[in-house]
C-alpha positions as a Python dict, from the first residue, in 0.01 Angstrom:
ca = {
    (1, 'M'): (0, 0, 0),
    (2, 'E'): (130, 373, -130),
    (3, 'L'): (203, 646, 159),
    (4, 'R'): (-66, 907, 128),
    (5, 'N'): (141, 1253, 138),
    (6, 'S'): (-42, 1313, 487),
    (7, 'D'): (113, 997, 667),
    (8, 'R'): (471, 1081, 479),
    (9, 'F'): (455, 1449, 669),
    (10, 'I'): (358, 1283, 1022),
    (11, 'T'): (587, 1068, 1011),
    (12, 'S'): (900, 1296, 939),
    (13, 'Y'): (720, 1598, 1213),
    (14, 'N'): (721, 1246, 1457),
    (15, 'R'): (1119, 1194, 1381),
    (16, 'L'): (1169, 1627, 1363),
    (17, 'D'): (983, 1594, 1727),
    (18, 'K'): (1241, 1337, 1872),
    (19, 'I'): (1532, 1543, 1778),
    (20, 'M'): (1465, 1900, 1925),
    (21, 'R'): (1358, 1675, 2201),
    (22, 'E'): (1695, 1537, 2205),
    (23, 'M'): (1832, 1878, 2099),
    (24, 'V'): (1685, 2035, 2448),
    (25, 'G'): (1764, 1681, 2646),
    (26, 'T'): (1423, 1700, 2759),
    (27, 'Q'): (1129, 1384, 2835),
    (28, 'E'): (878, 1635, 2968),
    (29, 'H'): (589, 1751, 2728),
    (30, 'L'): (662, 2052, 2538),
    (31, 'S'): (455, 2112, 2279),
    (32, 'F'): (654, 2132, 1899),
    (33, 'F'): (649, 2484, 1958),
    (34, 'R'): (807, 2517, 2288),
    (35, 'L'): (1023, 2289, 2175),
    (36, 'I'): (1117, 2521, 1843),
    (37, 'D'): (1218, 2827, 2112),
    (38, 'F'): (1407, 2575, 2318),
    (39, 'A'): (1619, 2385, 2009),
    (40, 'K'): (1728, 2707, 1844),
    (41, 'K'): (1921, 2769, 2078),
    (42, 'K'): (2149, 2474, 2024),
    (43, 'N'): (2134, 2533, 1692),
    (44, 'A'): (2192, 2696, 1346),
    (45, 'I'): (1945, 2443, 1086),
    (46, 'I'): (1686, 2481, 1404),
    (47, 'R'): (1772, 2866, 1365),
    (48, 'R'): (1732, 2909, 954),
    (49, 'Y'): (1447, 2781, 897),
    (50, 'E'): (1208, 2859, 1213),
    (51, 'A'): (958, 3033, 987),
    (52, 'D'): (925, 2673, 759),
    (53, 'L'): (923, 2434, 1125),
    (54, 'R'): (600, 2625, 1272),
    (55, 'E'): (431, 2610, 939),
    (56, 'Y'): (469, 2251, 957),
    (57, 'G'): (359, 2212, 1343),
    (58, 'D'): (33, 2445, 1233),
    (59, 'L'): (-9, 2216, 901),
    (60, 'R'): (33, 1910, 1179),
    (61, 'N'): (-203, 2023, 1410),
    (62, 'A'): (-505, 2090, 1094),
    (63, 'I'): (-412, 1710, 1038),
    (64, 'V'): (-467, 1516, 1363),
    (65, 'H'): (-727, 1741, 1531),
    (66, 'H'): (-912, 1757, 1220),
    (67, 'R'): (-919, 1425, 1085),
    (68, 'T'): (-1232, 1251, 1077),
    (69, 'T'): (-1146, 922, 1056),
    (70, 'M'): (-811, 714, 1002),
    (71, 'E'): (-907, 732, 666),
    (72, 'Y'): (-973, 1074, 564),
    (73, 'A'): (-751, 1331, 734),
    (74, 'I'): (-862, 1663, 607),
    (75, 'A'): (-565, 1848, 468),
    (76, 'E'): (-325, 1683, 243),
    (77, 'P'): (-8, 1855, 199),
    (78, 'H'): (119, 1900, -146),
    (79, 'E'): (465, 1700, -256),
    (80, 'E'): (665, 1930, -233),
    (81, 'V'): (594, 2085, 162),
    (82, 'V'): (672, 1640, 234),
    (83, 'A'): (986, 1659, 82),
    (84, 'R'): (1103, 1971, 234),
    (85, 'M'): (1026, 1884, 575),
    (86, 'E'): (1195, 1465, 506),
    (87, 'E'): (1551, 1777, 415),
    (88, 'L'): (1473, 1899, 664),
    (89, 'E'): (1416, 1621, 876),
    (90, 'G'): (1814, 1500, 694),
    (91, 'A'): (1976, 1797, 715),
    (92, 'L'): (1899, 1834, 1093),
    (93, 'S'): (1979, 1443, 1147),
    (94, 'K'): (2268, 1418, 975),
    (95, 'P'): (2403, 1764, 890),
    (96, 'I'): (2667, 1888, 632),
    (97, 'T'): (2944, 1980, 811),
    (98, 'V'): (3278, 2297, 675),
    (99, 'A'): (3464, 1895, 648),
    (100, 'Q'): (3243, 1769, 427),
    (101, 'M'): (3204, 2063, 244),
    (102, 'F'): (3535, 2228, 225),
    (103, 'S'): (3840, 1995, 273),
    (104, 'G'): (4064, 1973, 43),
    (105, 'N'): (4462, 2025, 22),
    (106, 'V'): (4538, 2405, 190),
    (107, 'T'): (4817, 2594, 5),
    (108, 'T'): (5011, 2718, 324),
    (109, 'F'): (5291, 3009, 284),
    (110, 'Q'): (5614, 3098, 487),
    (111, 'E'): (5623, 3446, 621),
    (112, 'T'): (5985, 3430, 426),
    (113, 'D'): (5879, 3343, 60),
    (114, 'S'): (5827, 3667, -98),
    (115, 'L'): (5529, 3811, -244),
    (116, 'I'): (5602, 3719, -636),
    (117, 'Y'): (5626, 3354, -503),
    (118, 'A'): (5319, 3386, -374),
    (119, 'L'): (5146, 3587, -688),
    (120, 'K'): (5212, 3307, -872),
    (121, 'I'): (5055, 3098, -721),
    (122, 'I'): (4751, 3263, -661),
    (123, 'K'): (4747, 3412, -989),
    (124, 'D'): (4766, 2984, -1067),
    (125, 'K'): (4486, 2884, -794),
    (126, 'K'): (4292, 3199, -823),
    (127, 'Y'): (4298, 3289, -436),
    (128, 'N'): (4243, 3597, -252),
    (129, 'Q'): (4345, 3464, 108),
    (130, 'F'): (4588, 3279, 214),
    (131, 'P'): (4703, 3147, 561),
    (132, 'V'): (5102, 3265, 665),
    (133, 'Y'): (5369, 3047, 888),
    (134, 'S'): (5649, 3083, 1074),
    (135, 'D'): (5781, 2679, 1040),
    (136, 'D'): (5454, 2521, 1172),
    (137, 'K'): (5316, 2793, 1366),
    (138, 'F'): (5025, 2999, 1240),
    (139, 'K'): (5077, 3397, 1259),
    (140, 'G'): (4827, 3578, 1002),
    (141, 'L'): (4574, 3513, 674),
    (142, 'I'): (4708, 3780, 411),
    (143, 'T'): (4473, 3896, 199),
    (144, 'P'): (4464, 4143, -150),
    (145, 'V'): (4407, 4475, 162),
    (146, 'G'): (4622, 4418, 315),
    (147, 'I'): (4861, 4339, -98),
    (148, 'T'): (4702, 4654, -207),
    (149, 'M'): (4805, 4851, 166),
    (150, 'W'): (5212, 4735, 114),
    (151, 'M'): (5152, 4905, -222),
    (152, 'A'): (5049, 5222, -86),
    (153, 'S'): (5335, 5240, 175),
    (154, 'E'): (5607, 5158, -42),
    (155, 'A'): (5467, 5391, -338),
    (156, 'E'): (5717, 5629, -295),
    (157, 'S'): (6017, 5423, -246),
    (158, 'E'): (6253, 5474, -548),
    (159, 'N'): (6329, 5079, -509),
    (160, 'F'): (5924, 5013, -495),
    (161, 'S'): (5976, 4833, -883),
    (162, 'R'): (6251, 4604, -771),
    (163, 'K'): (6222, 4552, -381),
    (164, 'K'): (6152, 4187, -273),
    (165, 'A'): (5849, 4190, 10),
    (166, 'T'): (5867, 3915, 150),
    (167, 'L'): (5477, 3787, 317),
    (168, 'G'): (5592, 3889, 693),
    (169, 'E'): (5641, 4238, 537),
    (170, 'I'): (5267, 4232, 395),
    (171, 'L'): (5092, 4053, 726),
    (172, 'K'): (5239, 4379, 898),
    (173, 'H'): (4966, 4569, 699),
    (174, 'E'): (4626, 4398, 697),
    (175, 'S'): (4463, 4615, 885),
    (176, 'N'): (4207, 4397, 1082),
    (177, 'R'): (4441, 4120, 1240),
    (178, 'E'): (4147, 3934, 1331),
    (179, 'N'): (4015, 3874, 976),
    (180, 'H'): (3958, 3532, 1027),
    (181, 'R'): (3814, 3299, 1274),
    (182, 'F'): (3949, 2930, 1343),
    (183, 'V'): (3673, 2617, 1333),
    (184, 'E'): (3569, 2232, 1398),
    (185, 'A'): (3518, 2031, 1114),
    (186, 'D'): (3239, 1887, 1265),
    (187, 'M'): (3046, 2291, 1278),
    (188, 'S'): (2805, 2250, 1027),
    (189, 'V'): (2765, 2528, 773),
    (190, 'Y'): (2457, 2665, 844),
    (191, 'E'): (2621, 2769, 1164),
    (192, 'A'): (2908, 2838, 992),
    (193, 'L'): (2704, 3120, 741),
    (194, 'E'): (2598, 3280, 1054),
    (195, 'I'): (2952, 3369, 1172),
    (196, 'F'): (2980, 3516, 910),
    (197, 'K'): (2671, 3721, 905),
    (198, 'S'): (2760, 3763, 1304),
    (199, 'A'): (3040, 3930, 1154),
    (200, 'I'): (2939, 4108, 992),
    (201, 'G'): (2677, 4287, 1227),
    (202, 'R'): (2924, 4381, 1415),
    (203, 'G'): (3091, 4596, 1203),
    (204, 'K'): (3367, 4356, 1079),
    (205, 'R'): (3433, 4126, 805),
    (206, 'L'): (3544, 3757, 818),
    (207, 'E'): (3735, 3706, 496),
    (208, 'A'): (3771, 3334, 586),
    (209, 'L'): (3698, 2996, 845),
    (210, 'L'): (4038, 2810, 874),
    (211, 'I'): (3957, 2416, 933),
    (212, 'T'): (4122, 2196, 1195),
    (213, 'K'): (4018, 1929, 1381),
    (214, 'N'): (3907, 2040, 1606),
    (215, 'G'): (3884, 2461, 1553),
    (216, 'K'): (4284, 2513, 1726),
    (217, 'L'): (4505, 2652, 1501),
    (218, 'S'): (4806, 2457, 1630),
    (219, 'N'): (4660, 2163, 1416),
    (220, 'E'): (4646, 2075, 1083),
    (221, 'L'): (4534, 2300, 865),
    (222, 'I'): (4219, 2058, 640),
    (223, 'G'): (4007, 2367, 491),
    (224, 'I'): (3894, 2750, 414),
    (225, 'V'): (3608, 2859, 418),
    (226, 'T'): (3568, 3191, 258),
    (227, 'P'): (3238, 3465, 186),
    (228, 'M'): (3239, 3383, -129),
    (229, 'S'): (3225, 2988, -90),
    (230, 'M'): (2943, 3006, 127),
    (231, 'M'): (2705, 3100, -124),
    (232, 'K'): (2677, 2760, -258),
    (233, 'I'): (2422, 2666, 30),
    (234, 'Q'): (2062, 2753, -2),
}
């Protein structure tokens, strides 16, 4: 027997209810809407889809409380509504992490490397932000802003065109030395998106999130998330 959309909807709804209860850590009887209130404080996906979840709660009440028989539901959700709810259920039960979406071989530089060398790499790989180290110690993130500021400071020098600047020198001209943040590999992509938005709300701009296994700068860099790359997130 083929499941009706209303049956699929209620099944997914009950799973979402269970997921949020586990998220909140309660066995108390709380309404679906109260669970949303508590769960959104802990989870970026809940915050992102709060309005949808509340609509699903209203639709569930219409289906359950106005059902006249087991065979008849007063409201049959559209296929796209049910599919969307099941997709949200999947996103909550198995969230996509920054490591899953953005991990890969990361090109890093040493502060003793020349700007000319770095620019060649930038041209080949189309990088806009790149991490700089002193041996294995992270020193900072160089961006086009830092390069431009260095050029402005050296523009009047007679030897400007022949000057062999190192990345350590360029790094000194990064006006915003807090233009990055280290994040753990299992952070959800929606939480990463919120970090970028939160920084903008404080009048700052993050150029990159640097991914390590546990979010510590002393660990190996396994990926980079940039504002541009976050455009992949729907």
